[in-house]
Short mmCIF file of N, CA and C in Angstrom, two decimals:
data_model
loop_
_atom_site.label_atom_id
_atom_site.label_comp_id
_atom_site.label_asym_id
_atom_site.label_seq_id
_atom_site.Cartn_x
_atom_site.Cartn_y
_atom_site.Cartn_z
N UNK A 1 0.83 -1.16 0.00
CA UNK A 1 0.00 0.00 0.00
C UNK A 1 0.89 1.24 0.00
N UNK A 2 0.79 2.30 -0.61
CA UNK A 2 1.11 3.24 -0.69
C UNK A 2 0.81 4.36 -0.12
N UNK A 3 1.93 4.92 1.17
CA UNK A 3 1.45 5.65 1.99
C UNK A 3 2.36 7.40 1.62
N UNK A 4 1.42 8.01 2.80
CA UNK A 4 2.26 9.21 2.12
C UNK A 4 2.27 9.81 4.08
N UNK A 5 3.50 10.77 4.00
CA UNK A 5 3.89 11.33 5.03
C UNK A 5 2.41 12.44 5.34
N UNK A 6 2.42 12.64 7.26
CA UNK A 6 1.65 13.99 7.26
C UNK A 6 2.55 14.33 8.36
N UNK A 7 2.12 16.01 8.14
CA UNK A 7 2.79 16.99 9.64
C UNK A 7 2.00 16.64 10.63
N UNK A 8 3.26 16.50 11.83
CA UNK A 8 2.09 15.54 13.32
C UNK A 8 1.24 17.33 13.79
N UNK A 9 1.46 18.08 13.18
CA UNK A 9 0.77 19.60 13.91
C UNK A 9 -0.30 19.60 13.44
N UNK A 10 -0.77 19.79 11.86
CA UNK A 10 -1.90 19.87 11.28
C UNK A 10 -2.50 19.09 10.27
N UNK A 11 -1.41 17.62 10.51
CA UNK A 11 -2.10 16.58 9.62
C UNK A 11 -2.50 16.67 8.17
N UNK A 12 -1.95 17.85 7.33
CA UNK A 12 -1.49 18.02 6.11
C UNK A 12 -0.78 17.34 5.73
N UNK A 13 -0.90 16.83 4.02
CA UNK A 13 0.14 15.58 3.79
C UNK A 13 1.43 16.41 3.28
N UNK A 14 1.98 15.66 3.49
CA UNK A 14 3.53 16.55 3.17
C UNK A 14 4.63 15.50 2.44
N UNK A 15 5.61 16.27 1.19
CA UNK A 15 6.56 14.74 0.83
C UNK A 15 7.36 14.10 1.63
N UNK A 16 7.85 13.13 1.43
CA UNK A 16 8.32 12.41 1.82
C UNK A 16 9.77 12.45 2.21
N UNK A 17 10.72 13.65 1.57
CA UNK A 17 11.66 14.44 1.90
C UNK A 17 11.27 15.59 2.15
N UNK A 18 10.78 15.78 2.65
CA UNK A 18 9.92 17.72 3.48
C UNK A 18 10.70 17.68 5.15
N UNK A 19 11.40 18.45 5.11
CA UNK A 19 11.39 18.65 6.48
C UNK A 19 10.76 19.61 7.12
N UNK A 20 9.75 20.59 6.72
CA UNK A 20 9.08 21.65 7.30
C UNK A 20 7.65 21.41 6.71
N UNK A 21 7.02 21.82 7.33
CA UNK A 21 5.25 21.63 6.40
C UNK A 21 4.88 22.75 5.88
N UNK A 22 4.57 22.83 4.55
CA UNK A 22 4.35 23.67 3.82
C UNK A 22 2.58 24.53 4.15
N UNK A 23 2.29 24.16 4.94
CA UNK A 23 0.64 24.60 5.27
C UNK A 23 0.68 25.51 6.98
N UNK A 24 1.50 24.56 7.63
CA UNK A 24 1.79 25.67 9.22
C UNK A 24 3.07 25.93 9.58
N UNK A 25 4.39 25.49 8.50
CA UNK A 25 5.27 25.81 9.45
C UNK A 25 6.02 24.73 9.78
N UNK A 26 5.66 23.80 10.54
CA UNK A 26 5.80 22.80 11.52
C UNK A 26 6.76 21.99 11.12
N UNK A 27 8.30 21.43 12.06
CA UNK A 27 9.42 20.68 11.04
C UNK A 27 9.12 19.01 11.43
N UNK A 28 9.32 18.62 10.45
CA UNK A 28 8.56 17.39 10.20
C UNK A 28 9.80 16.39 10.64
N UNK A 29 9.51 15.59 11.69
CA UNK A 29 10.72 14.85 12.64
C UNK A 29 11.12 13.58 11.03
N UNK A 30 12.20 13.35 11.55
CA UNK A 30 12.95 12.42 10.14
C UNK A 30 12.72 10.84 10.37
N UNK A 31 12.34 9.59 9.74
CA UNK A 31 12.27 8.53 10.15
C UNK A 31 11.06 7.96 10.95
N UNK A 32 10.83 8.69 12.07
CA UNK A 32 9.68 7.81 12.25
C UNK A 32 8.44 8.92 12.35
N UNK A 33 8.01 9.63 11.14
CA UNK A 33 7.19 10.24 11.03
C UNK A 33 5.61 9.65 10.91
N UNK A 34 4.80 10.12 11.02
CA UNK A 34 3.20 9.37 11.31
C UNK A 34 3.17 9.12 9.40
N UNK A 35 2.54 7.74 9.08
CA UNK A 35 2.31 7.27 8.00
C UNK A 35 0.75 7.10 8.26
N UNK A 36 0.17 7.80 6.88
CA UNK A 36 -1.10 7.39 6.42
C UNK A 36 -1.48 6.99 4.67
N UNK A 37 -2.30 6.44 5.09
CA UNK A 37 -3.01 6.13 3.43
C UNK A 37 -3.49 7.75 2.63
N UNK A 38 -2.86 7.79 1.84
CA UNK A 38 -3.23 8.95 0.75
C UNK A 38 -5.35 8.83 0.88
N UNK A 39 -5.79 7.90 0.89
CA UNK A 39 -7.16 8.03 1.00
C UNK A 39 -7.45 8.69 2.47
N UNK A 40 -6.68 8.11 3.18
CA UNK A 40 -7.64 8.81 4.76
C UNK A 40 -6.58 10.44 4.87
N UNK A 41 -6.20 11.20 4.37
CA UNK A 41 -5.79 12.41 4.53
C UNK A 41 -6.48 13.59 4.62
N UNK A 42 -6.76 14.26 4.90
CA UNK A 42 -7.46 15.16 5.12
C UNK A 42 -6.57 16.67 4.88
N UNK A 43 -6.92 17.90 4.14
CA UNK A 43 -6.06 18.96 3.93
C UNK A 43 -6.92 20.00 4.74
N UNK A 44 -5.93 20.20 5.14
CA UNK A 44 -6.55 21.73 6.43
C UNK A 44 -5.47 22.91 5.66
N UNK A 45 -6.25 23.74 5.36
CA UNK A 45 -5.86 25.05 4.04
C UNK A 45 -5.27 25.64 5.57
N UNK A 46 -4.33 26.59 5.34
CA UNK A 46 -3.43 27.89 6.01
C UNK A 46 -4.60 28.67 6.84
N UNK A 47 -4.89 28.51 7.34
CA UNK A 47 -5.89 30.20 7.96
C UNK A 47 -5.41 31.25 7.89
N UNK A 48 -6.03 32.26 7.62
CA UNK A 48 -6.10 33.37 7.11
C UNK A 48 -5.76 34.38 8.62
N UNK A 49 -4.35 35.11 8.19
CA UNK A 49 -4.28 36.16 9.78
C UNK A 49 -5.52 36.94 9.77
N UNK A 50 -5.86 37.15 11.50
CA UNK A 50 -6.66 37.91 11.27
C UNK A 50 -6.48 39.00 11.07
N UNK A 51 -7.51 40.24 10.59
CA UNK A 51 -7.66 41.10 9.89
C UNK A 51 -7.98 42.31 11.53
N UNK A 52 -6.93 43.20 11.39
CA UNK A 52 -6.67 44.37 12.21
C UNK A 52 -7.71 45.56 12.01
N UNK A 53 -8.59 45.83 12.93
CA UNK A 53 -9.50 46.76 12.73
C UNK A 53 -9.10 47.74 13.60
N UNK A 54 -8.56 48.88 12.91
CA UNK A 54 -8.67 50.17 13.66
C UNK A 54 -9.31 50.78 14.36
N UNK A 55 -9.36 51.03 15.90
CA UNK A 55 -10.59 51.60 16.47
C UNK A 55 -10.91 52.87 16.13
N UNK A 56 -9.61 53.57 15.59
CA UNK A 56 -9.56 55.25 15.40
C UNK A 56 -10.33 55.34 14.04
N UNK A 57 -10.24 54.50 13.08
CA UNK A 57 -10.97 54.38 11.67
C UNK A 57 -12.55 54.35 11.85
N UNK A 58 -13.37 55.75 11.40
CA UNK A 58 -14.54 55.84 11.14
C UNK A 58 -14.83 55.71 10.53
N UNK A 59 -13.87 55.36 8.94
CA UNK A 59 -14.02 55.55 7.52
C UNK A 59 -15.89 54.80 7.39
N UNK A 60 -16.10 53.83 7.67
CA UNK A 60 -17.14 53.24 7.10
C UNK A 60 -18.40 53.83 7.92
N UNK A 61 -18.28 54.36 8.58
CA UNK A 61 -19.52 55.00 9.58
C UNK A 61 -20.14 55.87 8.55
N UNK A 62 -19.57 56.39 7.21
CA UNK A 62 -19.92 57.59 6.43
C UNK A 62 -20.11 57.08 5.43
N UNK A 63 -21.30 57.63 4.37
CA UNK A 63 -21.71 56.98 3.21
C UNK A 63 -20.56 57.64 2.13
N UNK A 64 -20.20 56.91 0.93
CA UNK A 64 -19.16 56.93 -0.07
C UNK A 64 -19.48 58.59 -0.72
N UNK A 65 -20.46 58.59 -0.57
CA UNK A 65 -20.95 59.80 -1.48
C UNK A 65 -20.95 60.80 -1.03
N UNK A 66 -20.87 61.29 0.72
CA UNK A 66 -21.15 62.01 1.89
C UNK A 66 -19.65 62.03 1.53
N UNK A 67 -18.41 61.38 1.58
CA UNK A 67 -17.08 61.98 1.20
C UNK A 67 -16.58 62.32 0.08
N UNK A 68 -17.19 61.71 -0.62
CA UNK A 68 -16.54 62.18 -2.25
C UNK A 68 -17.16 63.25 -2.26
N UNK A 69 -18.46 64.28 -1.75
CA UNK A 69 -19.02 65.21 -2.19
C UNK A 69 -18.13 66.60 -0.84
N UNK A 70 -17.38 65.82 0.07
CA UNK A 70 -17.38 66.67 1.06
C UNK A 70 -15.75 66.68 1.49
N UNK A 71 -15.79 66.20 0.45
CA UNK A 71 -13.35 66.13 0.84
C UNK A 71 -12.79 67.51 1.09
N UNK A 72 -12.53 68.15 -0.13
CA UNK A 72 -12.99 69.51 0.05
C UNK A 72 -12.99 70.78 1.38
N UNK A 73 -13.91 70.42 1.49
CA UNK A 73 -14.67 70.88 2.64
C UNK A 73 -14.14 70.44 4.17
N UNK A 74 -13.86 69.15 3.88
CA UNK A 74 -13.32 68.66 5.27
C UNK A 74 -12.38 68.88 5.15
N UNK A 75 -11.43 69.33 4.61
CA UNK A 75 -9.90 69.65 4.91
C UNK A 75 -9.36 70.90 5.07
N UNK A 76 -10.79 72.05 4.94
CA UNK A 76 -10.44 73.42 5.70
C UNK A 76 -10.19 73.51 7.30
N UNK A 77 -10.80 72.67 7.77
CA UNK A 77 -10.49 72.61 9.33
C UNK A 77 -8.99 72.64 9.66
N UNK A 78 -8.42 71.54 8.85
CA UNK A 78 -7.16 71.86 9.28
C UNK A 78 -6.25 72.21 8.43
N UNK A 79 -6.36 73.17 7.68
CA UNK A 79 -5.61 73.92 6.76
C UNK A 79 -5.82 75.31 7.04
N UNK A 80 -6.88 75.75 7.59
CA UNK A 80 -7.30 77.16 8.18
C UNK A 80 -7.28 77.23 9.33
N UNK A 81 -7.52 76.32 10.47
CA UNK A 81 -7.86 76.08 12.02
C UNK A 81 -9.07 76.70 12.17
N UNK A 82 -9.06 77.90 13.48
CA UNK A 82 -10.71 78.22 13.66
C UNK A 82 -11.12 78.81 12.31
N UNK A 83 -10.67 79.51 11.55
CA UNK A 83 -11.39 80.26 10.03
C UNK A 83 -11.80 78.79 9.11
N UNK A 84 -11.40 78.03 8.98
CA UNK A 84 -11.51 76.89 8.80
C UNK A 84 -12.48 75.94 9.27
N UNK A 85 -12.92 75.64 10.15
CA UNK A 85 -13.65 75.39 11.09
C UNK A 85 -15.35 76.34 10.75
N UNK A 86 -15.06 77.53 11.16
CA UNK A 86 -16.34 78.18 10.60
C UNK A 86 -16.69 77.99 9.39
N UNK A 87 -15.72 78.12 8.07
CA UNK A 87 -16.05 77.74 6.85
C UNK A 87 -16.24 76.40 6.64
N UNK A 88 -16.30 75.46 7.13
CA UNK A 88 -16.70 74.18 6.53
C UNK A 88 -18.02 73.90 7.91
N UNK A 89 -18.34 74.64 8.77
CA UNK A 89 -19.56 74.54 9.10
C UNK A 89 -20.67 75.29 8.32
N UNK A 90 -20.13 76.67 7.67
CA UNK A 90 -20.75 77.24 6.84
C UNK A 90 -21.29 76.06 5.52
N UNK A 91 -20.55 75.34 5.22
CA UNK A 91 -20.76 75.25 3.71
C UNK A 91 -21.20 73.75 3.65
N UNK A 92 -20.64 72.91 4.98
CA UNK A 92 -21.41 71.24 4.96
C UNK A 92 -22.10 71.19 6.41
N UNK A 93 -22.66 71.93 6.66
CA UNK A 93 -23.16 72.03 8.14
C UNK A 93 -23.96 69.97 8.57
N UNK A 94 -24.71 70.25 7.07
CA UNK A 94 -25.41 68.52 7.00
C UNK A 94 -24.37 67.56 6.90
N UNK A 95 -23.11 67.54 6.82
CA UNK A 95 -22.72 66.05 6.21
C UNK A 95 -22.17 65.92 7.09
N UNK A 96 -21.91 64.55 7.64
CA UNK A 96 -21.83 63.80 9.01
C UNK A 96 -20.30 63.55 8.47
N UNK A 97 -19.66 63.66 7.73
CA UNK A 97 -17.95 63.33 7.83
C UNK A 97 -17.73 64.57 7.92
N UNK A 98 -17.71 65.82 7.10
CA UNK A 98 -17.34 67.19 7.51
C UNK A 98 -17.20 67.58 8.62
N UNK A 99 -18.60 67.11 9.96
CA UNK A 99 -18.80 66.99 10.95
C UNK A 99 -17.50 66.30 12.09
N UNK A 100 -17.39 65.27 11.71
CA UNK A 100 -16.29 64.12 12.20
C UNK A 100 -15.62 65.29 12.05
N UNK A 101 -14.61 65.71 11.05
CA UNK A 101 -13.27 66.59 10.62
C UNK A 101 -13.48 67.90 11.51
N UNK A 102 -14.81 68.20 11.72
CA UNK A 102 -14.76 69.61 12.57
C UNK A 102 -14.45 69.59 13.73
N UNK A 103 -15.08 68.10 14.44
CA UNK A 103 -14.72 68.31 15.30
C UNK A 103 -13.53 67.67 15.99
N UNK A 104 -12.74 66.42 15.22
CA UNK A 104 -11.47 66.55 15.43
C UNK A 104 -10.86 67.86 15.46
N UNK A 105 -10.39 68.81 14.38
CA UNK A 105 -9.87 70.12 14.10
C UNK A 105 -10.44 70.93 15.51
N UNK A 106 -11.90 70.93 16.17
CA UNK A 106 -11.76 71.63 17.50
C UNK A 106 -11.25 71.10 18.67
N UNK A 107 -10.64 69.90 17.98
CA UNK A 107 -10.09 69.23 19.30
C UNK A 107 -8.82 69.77 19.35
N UNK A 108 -8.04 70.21 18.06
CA UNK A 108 -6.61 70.25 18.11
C UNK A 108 -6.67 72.05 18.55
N UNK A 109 -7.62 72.53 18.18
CA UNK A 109 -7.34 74.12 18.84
C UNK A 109 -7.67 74.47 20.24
N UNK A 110 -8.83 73.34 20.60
CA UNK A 110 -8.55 73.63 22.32
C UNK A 110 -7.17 73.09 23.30
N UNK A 111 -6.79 71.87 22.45
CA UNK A 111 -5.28 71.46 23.07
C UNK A 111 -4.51 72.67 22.65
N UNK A 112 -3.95 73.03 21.54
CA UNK A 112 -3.20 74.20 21.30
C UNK A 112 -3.54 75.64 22.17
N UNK A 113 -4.85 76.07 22.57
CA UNK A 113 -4.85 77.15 23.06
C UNK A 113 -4.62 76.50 24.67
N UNK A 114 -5.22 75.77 25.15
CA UNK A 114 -3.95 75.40 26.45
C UNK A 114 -2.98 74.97 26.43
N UNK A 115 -1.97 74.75 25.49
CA UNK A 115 -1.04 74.51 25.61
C UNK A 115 -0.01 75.96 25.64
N UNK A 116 -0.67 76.60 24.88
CA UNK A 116 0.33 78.07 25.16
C UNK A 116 -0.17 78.88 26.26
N UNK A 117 -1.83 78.17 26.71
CA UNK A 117 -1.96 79.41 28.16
C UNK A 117 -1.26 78.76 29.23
N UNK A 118 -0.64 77.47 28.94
CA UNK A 118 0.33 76.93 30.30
C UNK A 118 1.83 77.74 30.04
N UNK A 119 2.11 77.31 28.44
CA UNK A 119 2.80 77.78 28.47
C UNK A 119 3.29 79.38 28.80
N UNK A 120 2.40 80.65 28.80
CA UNK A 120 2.86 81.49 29.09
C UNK A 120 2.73 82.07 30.68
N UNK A 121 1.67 80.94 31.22
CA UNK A 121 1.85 81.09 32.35
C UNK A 121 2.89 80.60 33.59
N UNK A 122 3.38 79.37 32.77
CA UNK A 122 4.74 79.40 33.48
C UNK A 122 6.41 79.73 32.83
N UNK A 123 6.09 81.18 31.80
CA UNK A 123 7.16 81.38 31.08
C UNK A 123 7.99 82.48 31.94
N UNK A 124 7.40 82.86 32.83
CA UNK A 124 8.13 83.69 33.90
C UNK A 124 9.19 82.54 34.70
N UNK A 125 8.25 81.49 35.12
CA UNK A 125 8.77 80.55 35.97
C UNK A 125 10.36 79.68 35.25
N UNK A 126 10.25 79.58 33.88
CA UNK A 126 11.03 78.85 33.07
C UNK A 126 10.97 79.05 32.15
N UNK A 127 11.66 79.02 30.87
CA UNK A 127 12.09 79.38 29.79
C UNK A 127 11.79 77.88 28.96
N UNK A 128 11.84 76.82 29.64
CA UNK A 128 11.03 75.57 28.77
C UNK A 128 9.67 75.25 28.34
N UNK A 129 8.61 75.81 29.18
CA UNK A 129 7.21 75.35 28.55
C UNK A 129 6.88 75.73 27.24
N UNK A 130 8.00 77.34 26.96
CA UNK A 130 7.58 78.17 25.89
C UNK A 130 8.57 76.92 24.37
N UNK A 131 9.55 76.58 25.06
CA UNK A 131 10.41 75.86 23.89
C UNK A 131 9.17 74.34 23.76
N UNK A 132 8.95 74.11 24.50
CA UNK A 132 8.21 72.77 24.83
C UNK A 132 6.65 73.02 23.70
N UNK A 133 5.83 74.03 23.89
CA UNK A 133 4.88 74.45 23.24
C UNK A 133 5.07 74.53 22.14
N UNK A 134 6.30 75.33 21.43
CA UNK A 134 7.18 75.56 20.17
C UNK A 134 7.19 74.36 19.44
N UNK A 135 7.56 73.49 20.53
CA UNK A 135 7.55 71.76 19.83
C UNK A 135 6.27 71.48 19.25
N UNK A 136 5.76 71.43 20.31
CA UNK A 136 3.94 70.88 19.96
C UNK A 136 3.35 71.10 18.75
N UNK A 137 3.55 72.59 18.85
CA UNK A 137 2.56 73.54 17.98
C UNK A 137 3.48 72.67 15.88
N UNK A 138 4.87 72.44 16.30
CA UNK A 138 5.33 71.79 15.06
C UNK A 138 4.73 70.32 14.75
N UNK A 139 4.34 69.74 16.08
CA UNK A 139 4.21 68.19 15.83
C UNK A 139 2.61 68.50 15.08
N UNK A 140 1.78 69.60 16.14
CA UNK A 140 0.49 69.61 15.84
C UNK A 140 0.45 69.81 13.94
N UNK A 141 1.22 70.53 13.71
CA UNK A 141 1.44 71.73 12.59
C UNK A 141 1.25 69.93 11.25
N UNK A 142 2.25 68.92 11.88
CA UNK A 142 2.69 67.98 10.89
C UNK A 142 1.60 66.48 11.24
N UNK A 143 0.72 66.29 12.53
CA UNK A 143 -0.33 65.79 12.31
C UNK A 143 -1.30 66.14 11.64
N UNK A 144 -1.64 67.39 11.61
CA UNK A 144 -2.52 68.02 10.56
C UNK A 144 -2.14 67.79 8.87
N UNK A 145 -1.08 67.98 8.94
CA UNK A 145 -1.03 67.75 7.26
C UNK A 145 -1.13 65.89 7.30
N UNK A 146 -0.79 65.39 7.97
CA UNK A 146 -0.96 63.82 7.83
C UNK A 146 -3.05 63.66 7.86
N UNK A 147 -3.25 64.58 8.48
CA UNK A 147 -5.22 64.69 8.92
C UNK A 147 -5.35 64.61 7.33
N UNK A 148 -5.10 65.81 6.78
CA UNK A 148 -5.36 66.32 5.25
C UNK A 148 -4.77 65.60 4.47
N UNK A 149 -3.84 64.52 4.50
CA UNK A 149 -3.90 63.21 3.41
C UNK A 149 -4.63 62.21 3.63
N UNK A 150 -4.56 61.65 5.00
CA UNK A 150 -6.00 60.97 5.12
C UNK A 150 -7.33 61.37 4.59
N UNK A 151 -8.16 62.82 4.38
CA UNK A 151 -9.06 62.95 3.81
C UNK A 151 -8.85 62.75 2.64
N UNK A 152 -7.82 63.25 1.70
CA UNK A 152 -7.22 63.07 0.69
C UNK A 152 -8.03 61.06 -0.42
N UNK A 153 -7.53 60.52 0.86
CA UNK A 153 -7.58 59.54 0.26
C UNK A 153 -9.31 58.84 1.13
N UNK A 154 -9.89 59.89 1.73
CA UNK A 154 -11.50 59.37 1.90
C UNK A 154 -11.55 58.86 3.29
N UNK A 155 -10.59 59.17 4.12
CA UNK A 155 -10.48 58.38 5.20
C UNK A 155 -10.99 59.30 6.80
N UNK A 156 -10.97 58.71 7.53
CA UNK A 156 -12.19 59.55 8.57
C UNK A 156 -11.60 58.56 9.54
N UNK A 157 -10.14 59.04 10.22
CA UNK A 157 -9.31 58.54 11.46
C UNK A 157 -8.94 59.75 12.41
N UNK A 158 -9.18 59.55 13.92
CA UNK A 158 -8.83 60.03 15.15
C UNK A 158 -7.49 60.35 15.15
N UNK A 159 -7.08 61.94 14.68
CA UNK A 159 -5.34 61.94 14.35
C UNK A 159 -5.23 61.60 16.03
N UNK A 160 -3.59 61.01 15.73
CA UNK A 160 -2.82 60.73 16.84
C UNK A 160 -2.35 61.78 17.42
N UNK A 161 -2.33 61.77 19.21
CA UNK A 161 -2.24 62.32 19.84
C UNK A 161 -3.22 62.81 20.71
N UNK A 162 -4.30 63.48 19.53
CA UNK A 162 -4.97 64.10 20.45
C UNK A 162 -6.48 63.54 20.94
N UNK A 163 -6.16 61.96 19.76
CA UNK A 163 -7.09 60.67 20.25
C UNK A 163 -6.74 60.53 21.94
N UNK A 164 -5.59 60.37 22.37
CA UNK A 164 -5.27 59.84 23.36
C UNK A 164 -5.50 60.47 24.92
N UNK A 165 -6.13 61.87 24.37
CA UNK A 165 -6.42 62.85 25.39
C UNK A 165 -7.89 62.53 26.37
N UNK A 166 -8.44 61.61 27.14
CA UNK A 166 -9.39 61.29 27.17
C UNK A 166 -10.25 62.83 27.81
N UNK A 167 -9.88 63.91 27.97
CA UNK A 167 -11.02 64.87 28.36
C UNK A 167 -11.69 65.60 27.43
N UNK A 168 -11.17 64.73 25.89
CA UNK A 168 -11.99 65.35 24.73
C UNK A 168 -12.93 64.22 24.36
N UNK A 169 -13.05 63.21 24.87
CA UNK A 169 -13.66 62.53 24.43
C UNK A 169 -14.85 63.06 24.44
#
């Protein structure tokens, strides 16, 4: 009878010179490996990694058409800040992603305006909060343009950073 090798992990048949199993991985011991009949084998396919869902990704909460009609629009928030902000409430007040973008974008100007009223309130005290703010206001400056390629490409994500702030939630 004619038998054929399987991996003792997932019982995939494997050749007969294989030292690794081509389906999980698994190194296939030499000599006294498990022998079966080519009829009783059974193939168990690779499983599929699972698939990483972004919690910060709203993208699908918004209809296709509600962004293609409102890209635009959502990317004055953070290309203008508050003038920005008023103009794309002016002009998509209805569309529920414009919305999303507004009010991320008022999230990043209430962090920014406390971040320089700390900072100038302890700029008497030290000469760092003001260099420290200086920083921010650059990181803020370069999450925003990362905000405005994400719309770019239709996307409706919690920029980093100021996701992580839980008193804006």
């Amino acid at each position: 009878m004619n038998t054929m090798k399987t991996c003792p992990n997932c019982q995939a048949p494997v050749k007969d010179d294989a030292t690794f199993c081509t389906s999980c991985g698994a190194q296939i011991p030499q000599g006294n490996a498990q022998q079966v009949p080519p009829s009783n084998t059974a193939y168990y396919p690779p499983q599929a990694a699972p698939t990483y869902a972004d919690p910060y990704d709203h993208t699908s909460e918004f209809e296709a058409k509600d962004i293609s009609d409102n890209k635009v629009i959502a990317m004055t928030p953070y290309l203008l800040g508050v003038f920005g902000i008023v103009i794309a409430l002016l002009a998509a007040s209805s569309s529920p992603y414009v919305s999303f973008h507004v009010r991320q974008a008022i999230k990043f100007e209430v962090v920014s305006v406390l971040m320089w009223i700390v900072a100038f309130v302890f700029f008497w005290l030290l000469f760092i909060p003001l260099i420290a703010a200086s920083v921010m206001s650059i990181a803020f400056f370069v999450i925003k343009i990362i905000c405005f390629f994400q719309i770019c490409s239709g996307k409706a994500k919690e920029p980093a950073i100021i996701r992580s702030l839980k008193f804006l939630k």
